[in-house]
Short mmCIF file of C-alpha atoms in Angstrom, two decimals:
data_model
loop_
_atom_site.label_atom_id
_atom_site.label_comp_id
_atom_site.label_asym_id
_atom_site.label_seq_id
_atom_site.Cartn_x
_atom_site.Cartn_y
_atom_site.Cartn_z
CA MET A 1 0.00 0.00 0.00
CA GLU A 2 1.25 3.45 -0.95
CA GLU A 3 2.24 5.85 1.80
CA LYS A 4 -0.15 8.73 2.53
CA LYS A 5 1.24 12.23 2.01
CA LEU A 6 -0.23 15.67 2.35
CA TYR A 7 -1.28 16.90 -1.07
CA THR A 8 -2.48 20.35 -2.05
CA LEU A 9 -5.01 20.64 -4.84
CA LEU A 10 -5.39 23.94 -6.66
CA VAL A 11 -8.82 24.03 -8.26
CA TYR A 12 -9.96 26.83 -10.55
CA SER A 13 -13.63 27.29 -11.30
CA GLU A 14 -16.08 29.79 -12.60
CA ASN A 15 -17.59 31.90 -9.82
CA ILE A 16 -20.89 30.04 -9.63
CA ALA A 17 -22.89 29.00 -6.55
CA GLY A 18 -22.72 25.28 -5.77
CA VAL A 19 -19.25 24.53 -7.16
CA LEU A 20 -17.72 24.21 -3.69
CA ASN A 21 -20.34 21.60 -2.80
CA GLN A 22 -19.58 19.63 -5.99
CA VAL A 23 -15.83 19.73 -5.27
CA THR A 24 -16.10 18.65 -1.62
CA ALA A 25 -18.53 15.86 -2.57
CA VAL A 26 -15.73 14.18 -4.55
CA PHE A 27 -13.67 13.91 -1.34
CA THR A 28 -16.68 12.66 0.62
CA ARG A 29 -17.46 9.91 -1.91
CA ARG A 30 -13.85 8.69 -1.74
CA GLN A 31 -13.83 9.00 2.08
CA VAL A 32 -10.87 11.39 2.06
CA ASN A 33 -10.93 14.07 4.76
CA ILE A 34 -10.14 17.65 3.76
CA GLU A 35 -7.50 19.07 6.13
CA SER A 36 -7.81 22.71 5.02
CA LEU A 37 -9.80 24.64 2.48
CA ASN A 38 -9.38 28.20 1.27
CA VAL A 39 -11.51 29.77 -1.46
CA SER A 40 -10.91 33.17 -3.00
CA ALA A 41 -10.91 35.08 -6.25
CA SER A 42 -7.89 34.28 -8.41
CA SER A 43 -5.77 36.59 -10.53
CA ILE A 44 -8.05 35.75 -13.48
CA PRO A 45 -11.32 37.74 -13.62
CA GLY A 46 -14.39 35.55 -13.00
CA VAL A 47 -12.29 32.57 -11.86
CA HIS A 48 -12.09 31.42 -8.24
CA LYS A 49 -9.24 29.45 -6.71
CA TYR A 50 -9.74 26.67 -4.18
CA THR A 51 -6.69 25.57 -2.20
CA ILE A 52 -7.48 22.20 -0.64
CA THR A 53 -5.19 19.97 1.42
CA ALA A 54 -5.79 16.29 2.11
CA TRP A 55 -3.79 13.29 3.26
CA SER A 56 -3.90 10.61 0.58
CA ASP A 57 -1.81 8.35 -1.59
CA GLU A 58 -0.96 9.46 -5.11
CA ASP A 59 -3.32 7.01 -6.88
CA GLN A 60 -6.28 8.29 -4.90
CA ILE A 61 -5.33 11.97 -5.32
CA VAL A 62 -4.98 11.51 -9.12
CA LYS A 63 -8.52 10.05 -9.23
CA ILE A 64 -9.88 12.88 -7.06
CA ALA A 65 -8.25 15.55 -9.27
CA ARG A 66 -9.64 13.92 -12.44
CA GLN A 67 -13.15 13.73 -10.98
CA ILE A 68 -13.05 17.36 -9.87
CA GLU A 69 -11.84 18.47 -13.30
CA LYS A 70 -14.83 16.71 -14.93
CA LYS A 71 -17.24 19.05 -13.16
CA ILE A 72 -18.79 21.45 -15.68
CA ASP A 73 -17.92 24.68 -13.85
CA VAL A 74 -14.34 23.60 -12.98
CA VAL A 75 -11.72 25.08 -15.29
CA LYS A 76 -8.65 23.19 -14.03
CA CYS A 77 -7.49 21.03 -11.12
CA ASN A 78 -3.88 20.12 -10.32
CA TYR A 79 -2.34 18.44 -7.29
CA TYR A 80 1.01 19.23 -5.72
CA THR A 81 3.35 18.18 -2.94
CA ASP A 82 4.70 20.82 -0.55
CA ASP A 83 8.06 21.14 -2.34
CA GLN A 84 6.27 22.28 -5.53
CA LEU A 85 4.53 25.22 -3.85
CA PHE A 86 5.17 28.37 -1.85
CA ILE A 87 2.83 27.95 1.13
CA ARG A 88 1.58 30.18 3.95
CA GLU A 89 -1.09 30.20 6.65
CA SER A 90 -2.10 32.72 9.28
CA GLY A 91 -2.79 32.17 12.94
CA LEU A 92 -4.63 34.35 15.45
CA TYR A 93 -4.19 33.93 19.19
CA LYS A 94 -6.29 35.73 21.80
CA LEU A 95 -4.38 35.86 25.09
CA ALA A 96 -5.41 37.03 28.57
CA THR A 97 -3.80 40.46 29.06
CA SER A 98 -3.30 39.97 32.82
CA MET A 99 -1.36 36.73 32.29
CA VAL A 100 0.84 38.24 29.56
CA LEU A 101 1.69 41.21 31.80
CA GLU A 102 2.46 38.94 34.77
CA ASN A 103 4.75 36.59 32.83
CA PRO A 104 7.45 38.16 30.59
CA GLU A 105 8.25 34.71 29.16
CA ILE A 106 5.00 34.87 27.16
CA SER A 107 6.17 38.02 25.32
CA ARG A 108 9.59 36.44 24.74
CA THR A 109 7.87 33.39 23.22
CA ILE A 110 5.86 35.61 20.87
CA ARG A 111 9.04 37.38 19.75
CA ARG A 112 10.97 34.11 19.38
CA PHE A 113 8.32 32.89 16.92
CA GLN A 114 8.43 36.26 15.11
CA ALA A 115 4.71 36.78 15.68
CA SER A 116 3.14 40.24 16.03
CA ILE A 117 0.95 41.74 18.71
CA ILE A 118 -1.78 43.53 16.77
CA GLU A 119 -4.17 44.61 19.52
CA VAL A 120 -3.91 45.19 23.24
CA ASN A 121 -6.74 46.06 25.59
CA PRO A 122 -7.35 45.51 29.33
CA THR A 123 -8.98 42.10 28.72
CA TYR A 124 -7.07 40.47 25.89
CA ILE A 125 -4.12 40.70 23.53
CA ILE A 126 -4.36 39.56 19.91
CA VAL A 127 -1.26 37.97 18.38
CA GLN A 128 -0.93 37.26 14.68
CA MET A 129 1.52 34.95 12.93
CA HIS A 130 2.11 34.05 9.30
CA GLY A 131 4.08 31.03 8.21
CA MET A 132 4.04 27.29 7.79
CA THR A 133 1.34 25.21 9.50
CA GLU A 134 3.85 23.55 11.83
CA ASP A 135 5.16 26.92 13.07
CA ILE A 136 1.69 28.29 13.73
CA VAL A 137 0.68 25.16 15.66
CA SER A 138 4.00 25.21 17.56
CA LEU A 139 3.36 28.77 18.74
CA TYR A 140 -0.11 27.73 19.91
CA ARG A 141 1.35 24.81 21.87
CA ALA A 142 4.04 27.04 23.40
CA LEU A 143 1.49 29.69 24.45
CA ASP A 144 -0.93 27.05 25.69
CA THR A 145 1.65 25.80 28.22
CA PHE A 146 1.30 29.20 29.96
CA GLY A 147 -2.50 28.77 30.22
CA CYS A 148 -3.03 32.21 28.69
CA VAL A 149 -4.80 31.29 25.42
CA LEU A 150 -8.44 32.39 25.35
CA GLN A 151 -9.01 31.61 21.66
CA TYR A 152 -6.97 30.31 18.75
CA THR A 153 -7.62 29.83 15.07
CA ARG A 154 -5.62 29.35 11.91
CA SER A 155 -6.52 29.95 8.31
CA GLY A 156 -6.56 27.40 5.58
CA ARG A 157 -3.46 27.11 3.46
CA ILE A 158 -2.83 29.57 0.67
CA ALA A 159 -0.37 28.57 -2.02
CA VAL A 160 1.16 29.59 -5.31
CA THR A 161 3.17 27.35 -7.60
CA ARG A 162 6.90 27.81 -7.90
CA GLY A 163 6.55 28.29 -11.70
CA MET A 164 6.41 31.66 -13.44
CA GLN A 165 2.64 31.58 -13.96
CA GLU A 166 -0.29 29.58 -12.71
CA GLN A 167 -0.91 26.45 -14.79
CA VAL A 168 -4.50 27.54 -15.26
CA SER A 169 -3.30 30.64 -17.16
CA GLN A 170 -1.38 28.46 -19.60
CA PHE A 171 -4.38 26.13 -19.91
CA LEU A 172 -6.77 29.02 -20.65
CA GLU A 173 -4.40 30.49 -23.27
CA GLU A 174 -4.17 27.14 -25.05
CA ARG A 175 -7.94 26.67 -24.87
CA GLU A 176 -8.48 30.12 -26.40
CA GLN A 177 -6.08 29.38 -29.27
CA HIS A 178 -7.81 26.09 -30.09
CA GLY A 179 -11.34 27.26 -29.30
#
């Protein structure tokens, strides 16, 4: 049996209601759990970009990508491993102000992780961090040992390919030339 790896799928679709449901249904039917999902407008007008991560083996991820690409409103779907992408996430941490003021080690931890304090009030402090998933989770674990975390969340992954342009741009240019 093939080893499971974390794959990132970049899916491009027309901006039409219901496409997200069609895309996630492919994962559900194959009983593959989505680890993170980020949807936003892409650099191409009228086209949305879905960045989806899932643990799977390559055979399964190839089948999932093909099925997604067959959907009428999907323009293109490619899958990648982490070394093929430039990846970032964001994390937000709400900390108890009184605990942060009482324990200088908390502030040192925030600085050591190169995170930023973006709001301070008498009740809570908001810390923001951008980076790799592992770093964002590591900061959470470090802060959690102090018992000061009131809330924590992290975004889904955002990613761009390491190539000069998105593969969907090349695909659309070729489609226009042959269309």
